[in-house]
Coordinates of C-alpha atoms and ligand atoms in Angstrom, one line a residue:
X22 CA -20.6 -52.7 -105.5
X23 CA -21.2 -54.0 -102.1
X24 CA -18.3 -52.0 -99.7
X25 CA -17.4 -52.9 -96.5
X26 CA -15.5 -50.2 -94.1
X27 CA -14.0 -50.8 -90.9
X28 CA -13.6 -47.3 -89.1
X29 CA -16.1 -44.8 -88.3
X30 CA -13.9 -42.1 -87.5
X31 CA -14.2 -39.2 -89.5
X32 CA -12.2 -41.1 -92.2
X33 CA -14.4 -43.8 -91.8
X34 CA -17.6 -41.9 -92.4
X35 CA -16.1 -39.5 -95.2
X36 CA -15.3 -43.0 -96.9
X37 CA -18.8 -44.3 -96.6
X38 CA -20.3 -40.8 -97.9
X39 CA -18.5 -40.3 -100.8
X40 CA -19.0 -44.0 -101.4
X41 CA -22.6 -44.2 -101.2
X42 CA -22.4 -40.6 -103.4
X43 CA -21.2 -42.8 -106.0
X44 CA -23.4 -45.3 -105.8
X45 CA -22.3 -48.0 -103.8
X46 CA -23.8 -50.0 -101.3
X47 CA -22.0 -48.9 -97.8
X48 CA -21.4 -51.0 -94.7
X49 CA -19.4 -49.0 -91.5
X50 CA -18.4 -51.3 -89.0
X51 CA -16.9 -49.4 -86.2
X52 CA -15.9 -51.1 -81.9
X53 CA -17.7 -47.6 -80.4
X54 CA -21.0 -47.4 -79.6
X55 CA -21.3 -44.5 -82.8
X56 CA -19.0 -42.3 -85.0
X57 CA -15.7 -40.1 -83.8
X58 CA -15.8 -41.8 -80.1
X59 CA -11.4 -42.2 -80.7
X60 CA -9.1 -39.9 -82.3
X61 CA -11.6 -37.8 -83.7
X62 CA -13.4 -37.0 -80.8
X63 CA -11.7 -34.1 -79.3
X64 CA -9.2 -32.9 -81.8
X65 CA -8.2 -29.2 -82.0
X66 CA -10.7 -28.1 -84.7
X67 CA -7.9 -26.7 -87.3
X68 CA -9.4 -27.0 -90.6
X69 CA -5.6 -25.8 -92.0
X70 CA -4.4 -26.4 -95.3
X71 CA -2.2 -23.2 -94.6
X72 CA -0.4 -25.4 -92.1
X73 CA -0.2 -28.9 -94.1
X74 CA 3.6 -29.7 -93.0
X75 CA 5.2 -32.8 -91.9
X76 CA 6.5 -33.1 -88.2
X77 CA 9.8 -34.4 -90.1
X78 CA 11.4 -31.3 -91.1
X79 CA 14.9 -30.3 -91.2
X80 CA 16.2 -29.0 -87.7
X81 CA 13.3 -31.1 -85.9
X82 CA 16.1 -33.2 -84.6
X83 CA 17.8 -30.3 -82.9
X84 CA 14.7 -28.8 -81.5
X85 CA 13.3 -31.7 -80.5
X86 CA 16.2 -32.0 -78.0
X87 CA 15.3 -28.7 -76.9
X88 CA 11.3 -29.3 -76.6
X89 CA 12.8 -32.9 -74.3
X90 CA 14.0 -30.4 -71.2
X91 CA 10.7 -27.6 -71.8
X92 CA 8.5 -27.2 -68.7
X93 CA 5.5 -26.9 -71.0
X94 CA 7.1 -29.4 -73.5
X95 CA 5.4 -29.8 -77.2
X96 CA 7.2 -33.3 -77.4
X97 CA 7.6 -35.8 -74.8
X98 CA 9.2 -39.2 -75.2
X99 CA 8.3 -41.8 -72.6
X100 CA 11.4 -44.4 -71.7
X101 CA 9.6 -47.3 -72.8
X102 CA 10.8 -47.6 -76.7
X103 CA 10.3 -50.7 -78.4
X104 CA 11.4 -52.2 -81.9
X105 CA 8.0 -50.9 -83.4
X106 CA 8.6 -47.3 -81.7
X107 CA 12.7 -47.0 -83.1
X108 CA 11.9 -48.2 -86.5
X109 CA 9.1 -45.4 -86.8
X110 CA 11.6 -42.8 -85.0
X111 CA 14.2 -44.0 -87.1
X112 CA 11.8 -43.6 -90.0
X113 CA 10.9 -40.3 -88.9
X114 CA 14.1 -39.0 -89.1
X115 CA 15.3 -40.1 -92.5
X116 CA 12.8 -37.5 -93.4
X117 CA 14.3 -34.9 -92.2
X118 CA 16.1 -34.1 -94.6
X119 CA 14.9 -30.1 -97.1
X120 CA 14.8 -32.8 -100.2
X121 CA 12.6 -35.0 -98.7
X122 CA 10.6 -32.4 -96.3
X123 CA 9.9 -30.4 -99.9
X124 CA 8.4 -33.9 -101.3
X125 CA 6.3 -34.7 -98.4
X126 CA 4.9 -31.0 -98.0
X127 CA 4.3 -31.0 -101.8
X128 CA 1.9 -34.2 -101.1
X129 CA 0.0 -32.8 -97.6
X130 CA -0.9 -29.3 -99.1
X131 CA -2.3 -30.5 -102.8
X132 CA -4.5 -33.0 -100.5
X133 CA -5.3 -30.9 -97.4
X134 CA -6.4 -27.7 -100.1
X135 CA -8.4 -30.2 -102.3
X136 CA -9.9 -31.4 -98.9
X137 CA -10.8 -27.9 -98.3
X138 CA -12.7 -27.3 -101.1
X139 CA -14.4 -30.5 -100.7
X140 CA -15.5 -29.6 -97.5
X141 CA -17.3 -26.2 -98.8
X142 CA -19.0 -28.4 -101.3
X143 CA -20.1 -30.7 -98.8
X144 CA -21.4 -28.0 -96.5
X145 CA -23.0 -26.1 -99.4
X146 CA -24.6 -29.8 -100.5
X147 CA -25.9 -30.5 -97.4
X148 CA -26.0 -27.9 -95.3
X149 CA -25.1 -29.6 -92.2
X150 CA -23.5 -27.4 -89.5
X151 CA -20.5 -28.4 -86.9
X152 CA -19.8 -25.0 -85.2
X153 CA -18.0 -24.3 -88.1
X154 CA -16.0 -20.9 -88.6
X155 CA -14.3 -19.5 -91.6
X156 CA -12.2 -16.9 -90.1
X157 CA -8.7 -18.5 -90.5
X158 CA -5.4 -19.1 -88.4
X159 CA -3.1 -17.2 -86.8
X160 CA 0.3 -18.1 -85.8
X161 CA 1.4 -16.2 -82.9
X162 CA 5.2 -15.2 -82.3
X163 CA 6.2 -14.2 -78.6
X164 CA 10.0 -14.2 -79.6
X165 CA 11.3 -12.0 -82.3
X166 CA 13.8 -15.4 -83.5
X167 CA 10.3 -17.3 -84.4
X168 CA 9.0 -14.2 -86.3
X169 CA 12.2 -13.9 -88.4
X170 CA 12.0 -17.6 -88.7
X171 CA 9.3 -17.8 -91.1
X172 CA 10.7 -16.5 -94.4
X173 CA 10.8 -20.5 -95.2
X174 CA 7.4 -21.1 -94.6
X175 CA 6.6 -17.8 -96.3
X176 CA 8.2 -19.2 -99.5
X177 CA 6.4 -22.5 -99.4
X178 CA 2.7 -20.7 -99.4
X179 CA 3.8 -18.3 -102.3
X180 CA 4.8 -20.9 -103.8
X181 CA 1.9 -22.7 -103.3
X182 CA -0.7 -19.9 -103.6
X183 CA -1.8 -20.2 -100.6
X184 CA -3.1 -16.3 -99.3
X185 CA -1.7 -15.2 -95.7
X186 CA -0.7 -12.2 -94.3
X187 CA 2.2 -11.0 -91.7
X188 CA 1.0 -9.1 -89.2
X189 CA 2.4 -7.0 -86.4
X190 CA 1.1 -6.9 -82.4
X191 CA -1.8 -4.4 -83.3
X192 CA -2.7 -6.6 -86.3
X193 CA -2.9 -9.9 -84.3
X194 CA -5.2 -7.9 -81.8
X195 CA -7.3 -7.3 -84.3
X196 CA -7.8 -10.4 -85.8
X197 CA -8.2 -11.7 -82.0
X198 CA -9.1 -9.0 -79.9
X199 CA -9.1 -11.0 -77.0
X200 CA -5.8 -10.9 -77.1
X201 CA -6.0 -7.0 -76.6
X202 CA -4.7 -7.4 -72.5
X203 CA -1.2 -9.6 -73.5
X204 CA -0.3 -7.1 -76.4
X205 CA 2.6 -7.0 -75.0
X206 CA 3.8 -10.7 -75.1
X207 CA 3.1 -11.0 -79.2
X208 CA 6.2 -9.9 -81.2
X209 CA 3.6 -10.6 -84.6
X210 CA 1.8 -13.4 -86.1
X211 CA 1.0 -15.2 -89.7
X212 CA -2.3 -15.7 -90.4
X213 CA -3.7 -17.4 -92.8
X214 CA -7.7 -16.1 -93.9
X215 CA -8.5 -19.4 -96.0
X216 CA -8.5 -22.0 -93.0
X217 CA -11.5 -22.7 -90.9
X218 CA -12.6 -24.8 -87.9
X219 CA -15.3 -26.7 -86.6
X220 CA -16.2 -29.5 -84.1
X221 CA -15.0 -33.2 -85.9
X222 CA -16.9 -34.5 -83.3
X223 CA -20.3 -33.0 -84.6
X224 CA -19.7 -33.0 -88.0
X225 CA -18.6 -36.9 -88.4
X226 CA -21.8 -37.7 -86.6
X227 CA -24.2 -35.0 -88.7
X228 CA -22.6 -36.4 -92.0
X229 CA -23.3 -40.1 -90.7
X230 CA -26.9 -39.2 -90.4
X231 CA -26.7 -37.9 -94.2
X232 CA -25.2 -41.1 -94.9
X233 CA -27.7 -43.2 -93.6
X234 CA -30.3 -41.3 -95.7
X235 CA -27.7 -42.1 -98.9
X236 CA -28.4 -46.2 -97.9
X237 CA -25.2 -46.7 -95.9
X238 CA -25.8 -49.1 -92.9
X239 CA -23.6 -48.5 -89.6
X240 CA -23.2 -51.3 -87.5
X241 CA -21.5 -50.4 -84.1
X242 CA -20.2 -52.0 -80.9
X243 CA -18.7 -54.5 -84.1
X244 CA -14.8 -55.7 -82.6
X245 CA -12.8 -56.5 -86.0
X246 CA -10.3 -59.2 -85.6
X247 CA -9.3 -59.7 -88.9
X248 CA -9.4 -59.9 -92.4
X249 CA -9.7 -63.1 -94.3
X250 CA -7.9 -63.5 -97.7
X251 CA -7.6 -65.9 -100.5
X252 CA -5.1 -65.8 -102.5
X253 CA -4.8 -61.5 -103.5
X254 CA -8.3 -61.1 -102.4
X255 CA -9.7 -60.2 -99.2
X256 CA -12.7 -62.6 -98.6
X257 CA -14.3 -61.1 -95.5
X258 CA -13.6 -59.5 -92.3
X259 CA -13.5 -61.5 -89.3
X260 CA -15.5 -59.9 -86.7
X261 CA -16.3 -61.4 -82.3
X262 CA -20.1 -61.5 -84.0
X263 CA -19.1 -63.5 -87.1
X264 CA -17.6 -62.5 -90.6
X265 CA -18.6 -59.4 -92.9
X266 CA -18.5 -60.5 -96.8
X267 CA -18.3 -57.8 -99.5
X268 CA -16.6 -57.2 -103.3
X269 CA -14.3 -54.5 -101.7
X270 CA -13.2 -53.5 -98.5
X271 CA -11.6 -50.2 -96.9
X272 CA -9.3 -50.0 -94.1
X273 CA -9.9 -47.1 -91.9
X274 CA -9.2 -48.0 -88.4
X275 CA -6.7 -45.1 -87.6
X276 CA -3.9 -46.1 -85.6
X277 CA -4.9 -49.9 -85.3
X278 CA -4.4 -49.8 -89.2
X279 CA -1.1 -51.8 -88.9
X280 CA -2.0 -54.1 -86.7
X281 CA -5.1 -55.4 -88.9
X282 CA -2.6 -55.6 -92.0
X283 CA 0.3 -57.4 -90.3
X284 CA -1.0 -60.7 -90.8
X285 CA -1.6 -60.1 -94.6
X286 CA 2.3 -59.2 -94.9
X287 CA 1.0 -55.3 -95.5
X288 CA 3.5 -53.1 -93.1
X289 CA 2.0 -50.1 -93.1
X290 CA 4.5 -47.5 -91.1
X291 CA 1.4 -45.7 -88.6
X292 CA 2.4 -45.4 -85.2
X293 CA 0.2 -43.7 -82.5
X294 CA 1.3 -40.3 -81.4
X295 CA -0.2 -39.1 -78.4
X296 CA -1.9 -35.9 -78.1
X297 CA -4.2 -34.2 -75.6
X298 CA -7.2 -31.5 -75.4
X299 CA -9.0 -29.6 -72.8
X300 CA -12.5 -28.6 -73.8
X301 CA -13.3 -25.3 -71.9
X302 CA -16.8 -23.7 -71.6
X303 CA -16.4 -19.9 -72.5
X304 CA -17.6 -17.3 -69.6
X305 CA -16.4 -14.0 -71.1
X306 CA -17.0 -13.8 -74.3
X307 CA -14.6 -10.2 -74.6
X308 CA -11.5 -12.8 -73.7
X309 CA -12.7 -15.3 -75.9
X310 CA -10.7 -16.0 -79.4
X311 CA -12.7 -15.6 -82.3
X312 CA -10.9 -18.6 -84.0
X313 CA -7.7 -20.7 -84.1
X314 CA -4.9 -19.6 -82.5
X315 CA -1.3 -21.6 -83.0
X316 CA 1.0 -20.8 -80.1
X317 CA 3.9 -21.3 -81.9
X318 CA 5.9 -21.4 -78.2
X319 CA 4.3 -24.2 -77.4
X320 CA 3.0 -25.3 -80.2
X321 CA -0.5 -25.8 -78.9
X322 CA -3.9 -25.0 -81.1
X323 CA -6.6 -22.6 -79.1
X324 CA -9.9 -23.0 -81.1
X325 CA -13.5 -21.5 -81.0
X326 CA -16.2 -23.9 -81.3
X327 CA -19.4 -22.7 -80.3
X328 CA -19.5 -21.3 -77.0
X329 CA -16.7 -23.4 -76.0
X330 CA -12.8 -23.1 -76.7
X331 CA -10.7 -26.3 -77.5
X332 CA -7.1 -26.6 -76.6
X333 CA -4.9 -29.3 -78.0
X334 CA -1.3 -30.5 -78.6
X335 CA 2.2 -31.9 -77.6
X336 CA 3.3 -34.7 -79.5
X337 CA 3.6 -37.7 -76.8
X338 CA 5.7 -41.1 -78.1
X339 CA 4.0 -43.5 -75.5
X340 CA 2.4 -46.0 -77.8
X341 CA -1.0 -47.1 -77.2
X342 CA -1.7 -45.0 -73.8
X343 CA -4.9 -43.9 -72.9
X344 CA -3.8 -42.1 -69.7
X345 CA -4.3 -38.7 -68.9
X346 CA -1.6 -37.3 -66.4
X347 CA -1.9 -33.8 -64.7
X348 CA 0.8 -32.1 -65.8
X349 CA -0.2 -32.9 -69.6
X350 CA -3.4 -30.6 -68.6
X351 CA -1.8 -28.1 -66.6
X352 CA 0.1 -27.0 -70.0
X353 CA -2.8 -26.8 -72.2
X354 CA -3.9 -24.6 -69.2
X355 CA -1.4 -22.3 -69.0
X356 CA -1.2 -21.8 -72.8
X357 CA -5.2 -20.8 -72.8
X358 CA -5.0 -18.6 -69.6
X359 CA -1.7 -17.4 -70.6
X360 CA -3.2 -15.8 -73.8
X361 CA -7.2 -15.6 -73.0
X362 CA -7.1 -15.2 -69.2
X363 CA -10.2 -15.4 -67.7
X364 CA -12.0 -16.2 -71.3
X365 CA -13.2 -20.4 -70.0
X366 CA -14.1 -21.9 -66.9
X367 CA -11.4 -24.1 -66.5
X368 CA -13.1 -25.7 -63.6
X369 CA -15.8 -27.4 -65.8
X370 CA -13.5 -28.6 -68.6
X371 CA -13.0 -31.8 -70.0
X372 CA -9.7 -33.1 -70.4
X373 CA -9.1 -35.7 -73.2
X374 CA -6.6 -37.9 -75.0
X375 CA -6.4 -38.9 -78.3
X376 CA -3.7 -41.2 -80.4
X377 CA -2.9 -39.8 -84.1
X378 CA -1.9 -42.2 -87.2
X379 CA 1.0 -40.7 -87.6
X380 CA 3.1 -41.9 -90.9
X381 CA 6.7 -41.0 -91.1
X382 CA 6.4 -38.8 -93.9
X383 CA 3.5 -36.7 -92.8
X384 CA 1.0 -38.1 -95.9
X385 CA -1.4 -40.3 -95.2
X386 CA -1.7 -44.1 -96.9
X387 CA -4.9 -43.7 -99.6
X388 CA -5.5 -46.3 -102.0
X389 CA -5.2 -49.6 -103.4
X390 CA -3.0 -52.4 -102.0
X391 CA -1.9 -55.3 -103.3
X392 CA -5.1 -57.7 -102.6
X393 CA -7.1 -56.3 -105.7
X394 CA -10.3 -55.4 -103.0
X395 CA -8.1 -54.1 -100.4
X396 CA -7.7 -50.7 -99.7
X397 CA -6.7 -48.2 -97.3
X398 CA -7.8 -44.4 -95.8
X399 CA -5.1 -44.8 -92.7
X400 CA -2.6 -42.3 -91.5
X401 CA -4.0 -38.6 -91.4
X402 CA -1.8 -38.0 -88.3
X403 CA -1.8 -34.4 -87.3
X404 CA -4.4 -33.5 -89.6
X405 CA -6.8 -35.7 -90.2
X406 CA -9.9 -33.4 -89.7
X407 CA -8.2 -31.0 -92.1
X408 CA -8.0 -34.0 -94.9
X409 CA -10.9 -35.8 -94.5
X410 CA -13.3 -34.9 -97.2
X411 CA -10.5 -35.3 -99.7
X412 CA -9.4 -38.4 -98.5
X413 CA -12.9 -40.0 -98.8
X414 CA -13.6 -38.4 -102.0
X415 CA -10.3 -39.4 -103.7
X416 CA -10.7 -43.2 -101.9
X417 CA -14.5 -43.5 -103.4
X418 CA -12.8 -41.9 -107.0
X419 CA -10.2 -44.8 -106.7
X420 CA -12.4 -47.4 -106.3
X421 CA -15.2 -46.2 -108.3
X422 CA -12.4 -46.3 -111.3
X423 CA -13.0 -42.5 -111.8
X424 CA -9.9 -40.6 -111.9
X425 CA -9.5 -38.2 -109.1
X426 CA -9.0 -34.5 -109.4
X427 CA -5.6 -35.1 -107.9
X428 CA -2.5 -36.7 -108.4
X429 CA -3.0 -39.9 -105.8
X430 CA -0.3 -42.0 -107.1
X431 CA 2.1 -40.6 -104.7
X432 CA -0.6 -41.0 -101.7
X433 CA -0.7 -45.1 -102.3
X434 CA 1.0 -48.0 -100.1
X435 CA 3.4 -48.4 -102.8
X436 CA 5.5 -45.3 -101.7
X437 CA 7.3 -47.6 -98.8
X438 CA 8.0 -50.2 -101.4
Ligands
LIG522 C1 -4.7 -33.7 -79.6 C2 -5.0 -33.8 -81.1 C3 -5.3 -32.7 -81.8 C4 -5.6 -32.7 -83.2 N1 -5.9 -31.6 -83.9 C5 -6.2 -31.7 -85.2 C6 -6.6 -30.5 -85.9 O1 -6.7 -29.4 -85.3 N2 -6.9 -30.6 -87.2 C7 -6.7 -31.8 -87.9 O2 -6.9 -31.8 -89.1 N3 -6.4 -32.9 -87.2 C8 -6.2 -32.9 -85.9 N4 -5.8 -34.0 -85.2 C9 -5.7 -35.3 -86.0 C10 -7.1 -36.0 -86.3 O3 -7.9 -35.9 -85.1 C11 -6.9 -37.4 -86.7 O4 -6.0 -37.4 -87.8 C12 -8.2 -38.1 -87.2 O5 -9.1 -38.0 -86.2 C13 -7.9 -39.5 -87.5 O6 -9.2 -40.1 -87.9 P1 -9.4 -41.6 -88.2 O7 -10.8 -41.8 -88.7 O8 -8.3 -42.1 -89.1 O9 -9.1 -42.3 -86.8 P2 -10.1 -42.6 -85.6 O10 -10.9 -41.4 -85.3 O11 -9.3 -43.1 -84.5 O12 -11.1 -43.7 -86.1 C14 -10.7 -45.0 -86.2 C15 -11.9 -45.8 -85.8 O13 -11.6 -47.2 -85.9 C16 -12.2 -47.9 -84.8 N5 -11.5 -49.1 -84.6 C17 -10.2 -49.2 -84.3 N6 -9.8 -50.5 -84.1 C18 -11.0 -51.2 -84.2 C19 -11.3 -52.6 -84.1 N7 -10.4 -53.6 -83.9 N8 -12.6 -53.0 -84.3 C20 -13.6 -52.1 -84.6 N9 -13.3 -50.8 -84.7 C21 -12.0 -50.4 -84.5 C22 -12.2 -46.9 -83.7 O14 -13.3 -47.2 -82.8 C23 -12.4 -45.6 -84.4 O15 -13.8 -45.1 -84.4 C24 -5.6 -34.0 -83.9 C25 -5.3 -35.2 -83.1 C26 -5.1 -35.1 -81.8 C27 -4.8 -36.3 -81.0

């Protein structure tokens, strides 16, 4: 079948591999001038099924009054909310609730694990390298009220089967011994030995190139205005260098999502939550970390990738701003010096913004729609990188008719309905 996708972000070209896997004939149509130039440029590298939880969780609503007044706040709401912005928030907070929370968590860990073994196959398949670890996450507690908060989470990975281990200040030191000189600020951490990281960046351009040699053709600098339908099909896509025809098509544009359904009547609930990254070169290696770090203080990710270290979070309701104020960078700053002093030259790092499909309830939108050759890979929010692979494969499953090795039904457009 002839496919065409419109996204080449690492959703976009997760799609088109699986796709072309399976046989199909593969078209990316993407605005950049090649793959992962938006959201999944600079993320923070977490490969972390251990951490697959929605944002909505009961008592977010209390703390996020608390993260408002932070100096180093993880959540920052700018005064400029429109009707799109309050029915998300609004959205967002219906989901707060342990019933719902339980549901939504339920959905993000079977996909995110199932991503995660994907991800080993693909590596093992083809080889291809993204400065890739396998040396897991730790959560670190400076207060001892966050370590005795965690008998919850605790629970949920038993329950789920997912391996970690509690560990005190001389444990955390060992898993990250560059932590050895701030000792004393760690109370204890969680880690968790299954996740990874790596470099989306790299990778979603090293698996377009194994794409390419599967058939699938990339067409970029390609600005998509629309989609065409008649009747429940979708006819073609409606591009500034003229249409795009195929049998199916696959809506992967990340946050713009919505805004290419709307005029099809499709609401999809995805609204752009800002987030930022500094991307350090490493000059002592002793101070370096050896992998992902999860400040749980400020809720910012410290990652090894290569011989650099990548530092991203806060959570930034701004809609679709690109800007890139001091004060964001100064906190990623602290958190990395705070911890790894002296590890980066923060003089030659690059400071970044990105803009993540967030949903309401944490899961992304995979599936079918109701235009029969319509169908969507949107909505990975805060962990798209960790869900990629499973996304694509259980996308090119769905519309190859072969049943996935998951439960998808719950992952589908039809959950708002
Ligand atoms: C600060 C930060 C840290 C993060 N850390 C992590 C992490 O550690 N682990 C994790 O799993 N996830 C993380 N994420 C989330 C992850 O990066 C995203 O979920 C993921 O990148 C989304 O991928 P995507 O392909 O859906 O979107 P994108 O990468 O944005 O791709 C969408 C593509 O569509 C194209 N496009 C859009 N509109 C048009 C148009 N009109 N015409 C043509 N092309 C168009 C864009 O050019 C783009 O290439 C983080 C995100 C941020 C912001």
């Amino acid at each position: 079948m002839k496919i065409t996708i419109l996204g080449a972000g690492v959703i976009g070209v997760t799609s088109a591999y699986y796709l072309a896997k399976a046989g199909h004939e593969v078209t990316v149509l993407d605005r950049q001038s090649g793959p992962a130039l938006e959201t999944s440029f600079a993320n923070a590298g977490e490969i972390s099924p251990g951490y697959a939880s929605p944002w909505a969780a009961p008592g977010i609503p209390q703390k996020a009054m608390k993260w408002l007044f932070m100096k180093h706040a993880p959540l920052i709401i700018r005064p400029m909310m429109d009707a799109a912005t309050w029915r998300w928030m609004t959205a967002m907070l219906r989901n707060c609730t342990s019933a719902r929370y339980a549901v939504n968590k339920g959905r993000m860990v079977r996909l995110a694990e199932y991503s995660r073994d994907c991800l080993i196959a693909l590596r093992d398949e083809t080889g291809i390298a993204y400065d890739h670890r396998t040396q897991g996450t730790l959560q670190l507690f400076r207060t001892a009220k966050q370590l005795d908060g965690i008998g919850k989470d605790i629970e949920v990975l038993r329950a789920d089967g997912v391996p970690f281990e509690v560990l005190d200040p001389a444990g955390c030191v060992a898993a990250e011994p560059g932590l050895r000189p701030v000792r004393d600020k760690i109370v204890g951490g969680l880690r968790l030995p299954n996740d990874e990281t790596g470099d989306c960046f790299k990778f979603t351009n090293e698996l377009q190139r194994h794409a390419e040699a599967l058939g699938v053709t990339f067409r970029f600098g390609v600005d998509i205005r629309g989609l065409r339908q008649d009747g429940n099909r979708i006819v073609a896509v409606e591009t500034a260098e003229g249409e795009v025809r195929s049998d199916d098509f696959v809506a992967a544009l990340g946050s713009y999502t919505p805004a290419l359904l709307k005029p099809l009547g499709l609401r999809l609930p995805v609204y752009p939550v800002k987030g930022y990254s500094i991307t350090v070169p490493i000059v002592d290696e002793a101070r370096a970390p050896v992998s992902t770090i999860m400040d749980e203080t400020y809720k910012i990710a410290i990652t090894r990738l290569g011989d650099r270290i990548r530092v991203g979070g806060m959570a930034e309701i701004a809609g679709f701003s690109s800007d890139l104020p001091a004060n964001r960078r100064a906190t990623l700053e602290h958190s990395v010096e705070d911890l790894f002093g002296g590890a980066g030259n923060q003089k030659e790092a690059t400071f970044w913004s990105g803009l993540r499909p967030m949903t309401p309830d944490g899961t992304p939108v995979i599936g079918a729609t109701r235009f029969a050759n319509l169908f969507l890979n949107s909505g990975h929010g805060t962990l798209g990188w960790t869900m990629a692979c499973g996304s694509g494969r259980v996308l090119s499953d769905l519309i190859s008719n072969t049943k996935p090795e998951i439960e998808t039904t719950d992952l589908a457009i039809s959950r708002y309905h």
